[in-house]
């Protein structure tokens, strides 16, 4: 077994002799060596000063989850946000991904997202040795964050126990809905010479995954619609959405809530991912260590969404049941449509094909010089880059079926509404290739991302006395985030929105996928047609040439592009002081950190000059010429911090920490780029605000840890954060001709407080009689509350902080004996606000979610192990809703995933 639990807390545990090269591995979940790692983590945690929790890999350098985020959720105070079955973002103590900094070996890691938030789905867990979560800052820790700093560790070889070690793994993962087997291969090797003067390590992984999710979605959320004629003189549209399109038995209505569209679809993802991490270390003298290390990860996501889409812009409402609201002067005012039937309507069928080719790398050099026992200097330089490509291959295609009778029914109480449609002309309307016409297309389009970071830092450490150590240092960093967007010219997407071109039936065949097989309401359509979007676009291109219509691929769009260039200068001083309070050992860490930030933000803008419905389900938009824009900004922050540790008894530790923290505005919000959506029911304009100021907060926390036996720990911590100002999304309606756009811009809003507590318990029951002495348990509970209260002006409702779940917990049982290592883990998270302003301007929430995972391995010989893992055994569903639970936004079935294979090591 590789001893990968080294070199993780050099800065945090520097006050403890011999502890600077060890891992504070609280809340460790590992595949092998569970009991040994639990004991080691407890020993090191007792020596740390700041509040730091960790995960550590023992066998293979692999964490027992799909990625780092999946493993981090076992730590008290950490929850994850899932994206179609895989953890992608983390939330720490109620603060979402944009509030948390992610570093690798203390260096900021670039991300392919538009902002700063890091997607853990691009980082395989096999190429890292562990990760630390700094909940209370120290002045010398890199990463400005109100939430936490997550420092991912890669393997360093020179201090490993064995001169040479190798471990490898090969297996297959089976995805239930896709019914596909996917290969996974990984390995890690470590070598050093006998004198420990040179060491080399290398980790690598290759993974393929073909998965499928079944998803029911209301694409642009719910909207309020009516059927009344309106007053043009009052500056309102000449008619409401259903004006002139209701039958004689339907009560006239206004401001009635209903889905903007309705779209069941199959989401299929093909992922190919590989990654490497490695290090080369020299120790030419006892006083000098030189380390070179790097990380490289590349992932190719190919995604296709194949679905239906009710388009309510055509046909006549002949039946309607509205719940709530009131009838005033014969008009239904307010309420929600529970049932609706439309004659002569439209149903579109959609295939969206996307590619996301993501590359992330980081390369660094570190020199550590210790000329005397009491003085140390560290010099570090690194560069990191992330890029996202694939926009030229993206296709959004729709085909249309006309003159259909369609209905939907929300009265079942299921997140999946009942729905169906039929044609008076041909049977089996959903799967028939007859009567399908061309409609709406986006040929290419999307955004490429380039994120480049360079950092240079120097740190000094001076042990003035046996009880007092001083630290000082500085850093310079530069980050450049470039977004390059493509768009089709306005109008060309709608070259065939009149749906006057019948498409060849040979393009289409049934999907034969059985939507939500055996689940959901009985009265739904479970199959429709599928086609090649590339072939379809080729046919439409030929039509356009014949008809003299404009239909071209997307081209570079200055208004959808931007460059944010940020420079940060940092300096800090810090001290560790060890003394006694009576007979109780007392350790104090105190420091002051300065961060000065300057930035430029450049791009372009344009405005919508006119917008009119074309009467065929789309809007005709005219925009102004592009105008270049540019901004400059700067701000600076002084960030004091103090961490206090008191040991009343040998087995009891009290902790107290206070600090001032900040998080810079996400780079997306600083960008002047804008996005204009023109589909009916989803007319939106979103743009950034380069004048934003950072999030700033003051925080305090207190904790207690009871080490009631050598392999057990009971802990509790309470925290309070006072945030001076939050960046909030401000959405206002803007009428352009006959179309009202919802314009969303980020702005500095009022502050708020966040408070809560965490409980943790873990124990290996070594005192039980055999064979029960192999049992163990680990659990955590988190409670977070905030007084944040902002108003969504579109929906007329209030909302709190994005990413904050009031409660969450994790429960893990494990067993290790007779060569068996087994674990069962259940993780639950309360509902939380996912986005304050969704596609139609309304807040969107992720419903409470609990997932059961399990794993078992058997050591056939010391060199050979077989394993089996199961993910989402309870087949949990992901449910996203807008405003309240009866307004479905997305409901996803991701299915179970099973994997098995072998590991070897020597």
Short mmCIF file of N, CA, C and O in Angstrom, two decimals, residues 451-524:
data_model
loop_
_atom_site.label_atom_id
_atom_site.label_comp_id
_atom_site.label_asym_id
_atom_site.label_seq_id
_atom_site.Cartn_x
_atom_site.Cartn_y
_atom_site.Cartn_z
N UNK A 451 -8.86 30.32 -19.67
CA UNK A 451 -8.55 30.85 -18.35
C UNK A 451 -7.06 30.61 -18.10
O UNK A 451 -6.61 29.46 -18.10
N UNK A 452 -6.30 31.69 -17.90
CA UNK A 452 -4.87 31.57 -17.68
C UNK A 452 -4.50 32.24 -16.36
O UNK A 452 -4.92 33.36 -16.09
N UNK A 453 -3.72 31.52 -15.55
CA UNK A 453 -3.30 32.03 -14.25
C UNK A 453 -1.81 31.82 -14.10
O UNK A 453 -1.28 30.75 -14.39
N UNK A 454 -1.12 32.84 -13.64
CA UNK A 454 0.28 32.70 -13.25
C UNK A 454 0.45 33.28 -11.85
O UNK A 454 -0.11 34.33 -11.53
N UNK A 455 1.20 32.57 -11.02
CA UNK A 455 1.40 32.98 -9.63
C UNK A 455 2.87 32.83 -9.25
O UNK A 455 3.52 31.86 -9.62
N UNK A 456 3.35 33.81 -8.48
CA UNK A 456 4.71 33.80 -7.96
C UNK A 456 4.64 34.19 -6.49
O UNK A 456 4.06 35.22 -6.15
N UNK A 457 5.23 33.37 -5.63
CA UNK A 457 5.14 33.67 -4.21
C UNK A 457 6.43 33.30 -3.49
O UNK A 457 7.19 32.45 -3.93
N UNK A 458 6.62 34.00 -2.37
CA UNK A 458 7.76 33.75 -1.50
C UNK A 458 7.25 33.71 -0.07
O UNK A 458 6.46 34.57 0.34
N UNK A 459 7.71 32.71 0.70
CA UNK A 459 7.30 32.54 2.09
C UNK A 459 8.54 32.31 2.95
O UNK A 459 9.45 31.57 2.56
N UNK A 460 8.54 32.94 4.10
CA UNK A 460 9.63 32.73 5.06
C UNK A 460 9.04 32.27 6.39
O UNK A 460 7.91 32.62 6.75
N UNK A 461 9.84 31.49 7.11
CA UNK A 461 9.43 30.97 8.42
C UNK A 461 10.63 31.03 9.37
O UNK A 461 11.70 30.50 9.05
N UNK A 462 10.45 31.67 10.51
CA UNK A 462 11.54 31.84 11.47
C UNK A 462 11.07 31.42 12.85
O UNK A 462 10.13 31.98 13.41
N UNK A 463 11.71 30.40 13.39
CA UNK A 463 11.42 29.94 14.74
C UNK A 463 12.26 30.74 15.71
O UNK A 463 13.42 30.39 16.00
N UNK A 464 11.68 31.84 16.22
CA UNK A 464 12.44 32.75 17.08
C UNK A 464 12.82 32.10 18.40
O UNK A 464 13.94 32.26 18.90
N UNK A 465 11.86 31.37 18.99
CA UNK A 465 12.11 30.60 20.22
C UNK A 465 11.37 29.28 20.08
O UNK A 465 10.67 29.05 19.07
N UNK A 466 11.50 28.43 21.06
CA UNK A 466 10.80 27.15 20.99
C UNK A 466 9.29 27.33 21.04
O UNK A 466 8.54 26.42 20.68
N UNK A 467 8.81 28.50 21.47
CA UNK A 467 7.38 28.75 21.60
C UNK A 467 6.84 29.79 20.62
O UNK A 467 5.64 30.07 20.63
N UNK A 468 7.70 30.38 19.80
CA UNK A 468 7.27 31.48 18.93
C UNK A 468 7.87 31.32 17.54
O UNK A 468 9.09 31.23 17.39
N UNK A 469 6.99 31.30 16.53
CA UNK A 469 7.41 31.19 15.14
C UNK A 469 6.75 32.30 14.33
O UNK A 469 5.55 32.53 14.45
N UNK A 470 7.56 33.00 13.52
CA UNK A 470 7.06 34.08 12.66
C UNK A 470 7.03 33.61 11.21
O UNK A 470 7.90 32.85 10.76
N UNK A 471 6.02 34.11 10.49
CA UNK A 471 5.89 33.83 9.05
C UNK A 471 5.68 35.16 8.34
O UNK A 471 4.99 36.05 8.84
N UNK A 472 6.23 35.28 7.14
CA UNK A 472 6.01 36.46 6.30
C UNK A 472 6.19 36.06 4.84
O UNK A 472 6.96 35.13 4.53
N UNK A 473 5.48 36.75 3.97
CA UNK A 473 5.62 36.42 2.56
C UNK A 473 4.76 37.30 1.69
O UNK A 473 4.07 38.21 2.16
N UNK A 474 4.83 37.05 0.41
CA UNK A 474 4.07 37.82 -0.56
C UNK A 474 3.82 37.02 -1.82
O UNK A 474 4.47 35.98 -2.06
N UNK A 475 2.89 37.48 -2.62
CA UNK A 475 2.54 36.79 -3.85
C UNK A 475 2.05 37.79 -4.89
O UNK A 475 1.45 38.81 -4.55
N UNK A 476 2.33 37.48 -6.14
CA UNK A 476 1.77 38.22 -7.26
C UNK A 476 1.09 37.23 -8.18
O UNK A 476 1.63 36.17 -8.50
N UNK A 477 -0.12 37.57 -8.60
CA UNK A 477 -0.83 36.69 -9.53
C UNK A 477 -1.51 37.51 -10.61
O UNK A 477 -1.88 38.67 -10.40
N UNK A 478 -1.65 36.87 -11.74
CA UNK A 478 -2.38 37.49 -12.86
C UNK A 478 -3.29 36.43 -13.47
O UNK A 478 -2.87 35.30 -13.73
N UNK A 479 -4.54 36.80 -13.66
CA UNK A 479 -5.53 35.89 -14.23
C UNK A 479 -6.23 36.57 -15.40
O UNK A 479 -6.72 37.70 -15.27
N UNK A 480 -6.29 35.88 -16.52
CA UNK A 480 -6.96 36.40 -17.71
C UNK A 480 -8.02 35.41 -18.15
O UNK A 480 -7.72 34.26 -18.48
N UNK A 481 -9.26 35.85 -18.13
CA UNK A 481 -10.39 35.01 -18.55
C UNK A 481 -10.94 35.56 -19.86
O UNK A 481 -11.43 36.70 -19.92
N UNK A 482 -10.85 34.74 -20.91
CA UNK A 482 -11.31 35.16 -22.24
C UNK A 482 -12.48 34.29 -22.65
O UNK A 482 -12.39 33.06 -22.67
N UNK A 483 -13.60 34.93 -22.99
CA UNK A 483 -14.79 34.25 -23.49
C UNK A 483 -14.99 34.64 -24.94
O UNK A 483 -15.07 35.83 -25.27
N UNK A 484 -15.05 33.65 -25.82
CA UNK A 484 -15.21 33.90 -27.25
C UNK A 484 -16.52 33.27 -27.69
O UNK A 484 -16.64 32.04 -27.75
N UNK A 485 -17.50 34.11 -28.01
CA UNK A 485 -18.83 33.62 -28.33
C UNK A 485 -19.16 33.71 -29.81
O UNK A 485 -18.73 34.64 -30.50
N UNK A 486 -19.90 32.73 -30.29
CA UNK A 486 -20.42 32.72 -31.66
C UNK A 486 -21.94 32.79 -31.60
O UNK A 486 -22.57 32.22 -30.70
N UNK A 487 -22.52 33.45 -32.57
CA UNK A 487 -23.98 33.51 -32.69
C UNK A 487 -24.37 33.49 -34.16
O UNK A 487 -23.65 34.02 -35.02
N UNK A 488 -25.54 32.90 -34.44
CA UNK A 488 -26.10 33.03 -35.78
C UNK A 488 -26.71 34.42 -35.93
O UNK A 488 -27.22 34.97 -34.95
N UNK A 489 -26.66 34.99 -37.11
CA UNK A 489 -27.31 36.29 -37.31
C UNK A 489 -28.80 36.20 -36.99
O UNK A 489 -29.45 35.19 -37.29
N UNK A 490 -29.33 37.24 -36.34
CA UNK A 490 -30.74 37.25 -36.00
C UNK A 490 -31.58 37.11 -37.27
O UNK A 490 -31.32 37.75 -38.27
N UNK A 491 -32.58 36.25 -37.19
CA UNK A 491 -33.46 36.03 -38.33
C UNK A 491 -33.16 34.75 -39.07
O UNK A 491 -34.07 34.08 -39.56
N UNK A 492 -31.87 34.39 -39.17
CA UNK A 492 -31.54 33.18 -39.92
C UNK A 492 -31.93 31.91 -39.15
O UNK A 492 -32.16 30.87 -39.76
N UNK A 493 -31.97 32.00 -37.80
CA UNK A 493 -32.47 30.85 -37.05
C UNK A 493 -33.89 30.53 -37.47
O UNK A 493 -34.34 29.39 -37.38
N UNK A 494 -34.60 31.58 -37.88
CA UNK A 494 -36.02 31.43 -38.21
C UNK A 494 -36.27 31.41 -39.71
O UNK A 494 -37.35 31.77 -40.17
N UNK A 495 -35.29 30.97 -40.46
CA UNK A 495 -35.49 30.90 -41.91
C UNK A 495 -36.66 30.00 -42.27
O UNK A 495 -37.32 30.19 -43.30
N UNK A 496 -36.96 29.02 -41.41
CA UNK A 496 -38.06 28.10 -41.68
C UNK A 496 -39.04 28.04 -40.52
O UNK A 496 -39.73 27.03 -40.32
N UNK A 497 -39.17 29.15 -39.77
CA UNK A 497 -40.12 29.16 -38.66
C UNK A 497 -41.57 29.11 -39.14
O UNK A 497 -42.47 28.82 -38.35
N UNK A 498 -41.80 29.40 -40.41
CA UNK A 498 -43.16 29.27 -40.95
C UNK A 498 -43.58 27.83 -41.10
O UNK A 498 -44.75 27.55 -41.38
N UNK A 499 -42.62 26.89 -40.95
CA UNK A 499 -42.91 25.45 -41.02
C UNK A 499 -43.63 25.09 -42.32
O UNK A 499 -44.60 24.33 -42.34
N UNK A 500 -43.15 25.66 -43.43
CA UNK A 500 -43.78 25.43 -44.73
C UNK A 500 -43.01 24.44 -45.58
O UNK A 500 -43.32 24.24 -46.75
N UNK A 501 -41.98 23.80 -45.02
CA UNK A 501 -41.18 22.82 -45.75
C UNK A 501 -41.30 21.46 -45.08
O UNK A 501 -40.92 21.29 -43.92
N UNK A 502 -41.87 20.49 -45.78
CA UNK A 502 -41.99 19.14 -45.25
C UNK A 502 -40.65 18.43 -45.43
O UNK A 502 -40.03 18.49 -46.49
N UNK A 503 -40.21 17.76 -44.37
CA UNK A 503 -38.91 17.09 -44.38
C UNK A 503 -39.05 15.64 -44.81
O UNK A 503 -40.09 15.02 -44.58
N UNK A 504 -38.02 15.07 -45.43
CA UNK A 504 -38.08 13.67 -45.86
C UNK A 504 -38.27 12.73 -44.67
O UNK A 504 -37.56 12.83 -43.66
N UNK A 505 -39.23 11.83 -44.76
CA UNK A 505 -39.49 10.89 -43.67
C UNK A 505 -38.33 9.96 -43.40
O UNK A 505 -38.22 9.39 -42.30
N UNK A 506 -37.43 9.79 -44.37
CA UNK A 506 -36.29 8.89 -44.20
C UNK A 506 -35.31 9.40 -43.15
O UNK A 506 -34.44 8.64 -42.68
N UNK A 507 -35.41 10.68 -42.74
CA UNK A 507 -34.52 11.22 -41.71
C UNK A 507 -34.86 10.70 -40.32
O UNK A 507 -34.03 10.77 -39.41
N UNK A 508 -36.08 10.15 -40.13
CA UNK A 508 -36.58 9.93 -38.78
C UNK A 508 -36.87 8.46 -38.50
O UNK A 508 -37.29 7.72 -39.38
N UNK A 509 -36.64 8.07 -37.24
CA UNK A 509 -37.01 6.75 -36.76
C UNK A 509 -37.30 6.85 -35.27
O UNK A 509 -36.84 7.76 -34.60
N UNK A 510 -38.08 5.91 -34.70
CA UNK A 510 -38.40 5.98 -33.27
C UNK A 510 -37.15 5.82 -32.40
O UNK A 510 -36.20 5.12 -32.78
N UNK A 511 -37.16 6.45 -31.23
CA UNK A 511 -36.02 6.33 -30.32
C UNK A 511 -35.96 4.95 -29.67
O UNK A 511 -34.88 4.46 -29.35
N UNK A 512 -37.14 4.35 -29.41
CA UNK A 512 -37.22 3.05 -28.72
C UNK A 512 -36.51 3.08 -27.36
O UNK A 512 -35.87 2.12 -26.96
N UNK A 513 -36.65 4.19 -26.63
CA UNK A 513 -35.94 4.34 -25.36
C UNK A 513 -36.86 4.23 -24.14
O UNK A 513 -36.39 4.10 -23.04
N UNK A 514 -38.15 4.34 -24.28
CA UNK A 514 -39.12 4.15 -23.19
C UNK A 514 -38.86 5.12 -22.05
O UNK A 514 -38.27 4.77 -21.03
N UNK A 515 -39.34 6.34 -22.19
CA UNK A 515 -39.14 7.43 -21.24
C UNK A 515 -39.66 7.08 -19.85
O UNK A 515 -40.81 6.65 -19.70
N UNK A 516 -38.82 7.23 -18.82
CA UNK A 516 -39.19 6.94 -17.43
C UNK A 516 -39.89 5.58 -17.31
O UNK A 516 -40.98 5.46 -16.75
N UNK A 517 -39.25 4.57 -17.82
CA UNK A 517 -39.84 3.24 -17.87
C UNK A 517 -40.38 2.81 -16.51
O UNK A 517 -39.67 2.79 -15.51
N UNK A 518 -41.68 2.49 -16.48
CA UNK A 518 -42.30 1.98 -15.27
C UNK A 518 -42.54 3.02 -14.20
O UNK A 518 -42.96 2.68 -13.08
N UNK A 519 -42.29 4.30 -14.46
CA UNK A 519 -42.44 5.34 -13.45
C UNK A 519 -43.21 6.51 -14.04
O UNK A 519 -43.40 6.64 -15.25
N UNK A 520 -43.65 7.42 -13.15
CA UNK A 520 -44.38 8.59 -13.57
C UNK A 520 -45.84 8.26 -13.84
O UNK A 520 -46.28 7.11 -13.73
N UNK A 521 -46.62 9.26 -14.20
CA UNK A 521 -48.04 9.03 -14.49
C UNK A 521 -48.20 8.07 -15.67
O UNK A 521 -47.32 7.96 -16.52
N UNK A 522 -49.35 7.40 -15.73
CA UNK A 522 -49.56 6.46 -16.81
C UNK A 522 -49.86 7.13 -18.14
O UNK A 522 -49.57 6.58 -19.20
N UNK A 523 -50.44 8.34 -18.09
CA UNK A 523 -50.91 8.99 -19.31
C UNK A 523 -49.86 9.96 -19.83
O UNK A 523 -50.03 11.19 -19.78
N UNK A 524 -48.74 9.42 -20.31
CA UNK A 524 -47.70 10.25 -20.91
C UNK A 524 -47.17 9.55 -22.16
O UNK A 524 -47.32 8.33 -22.32
#
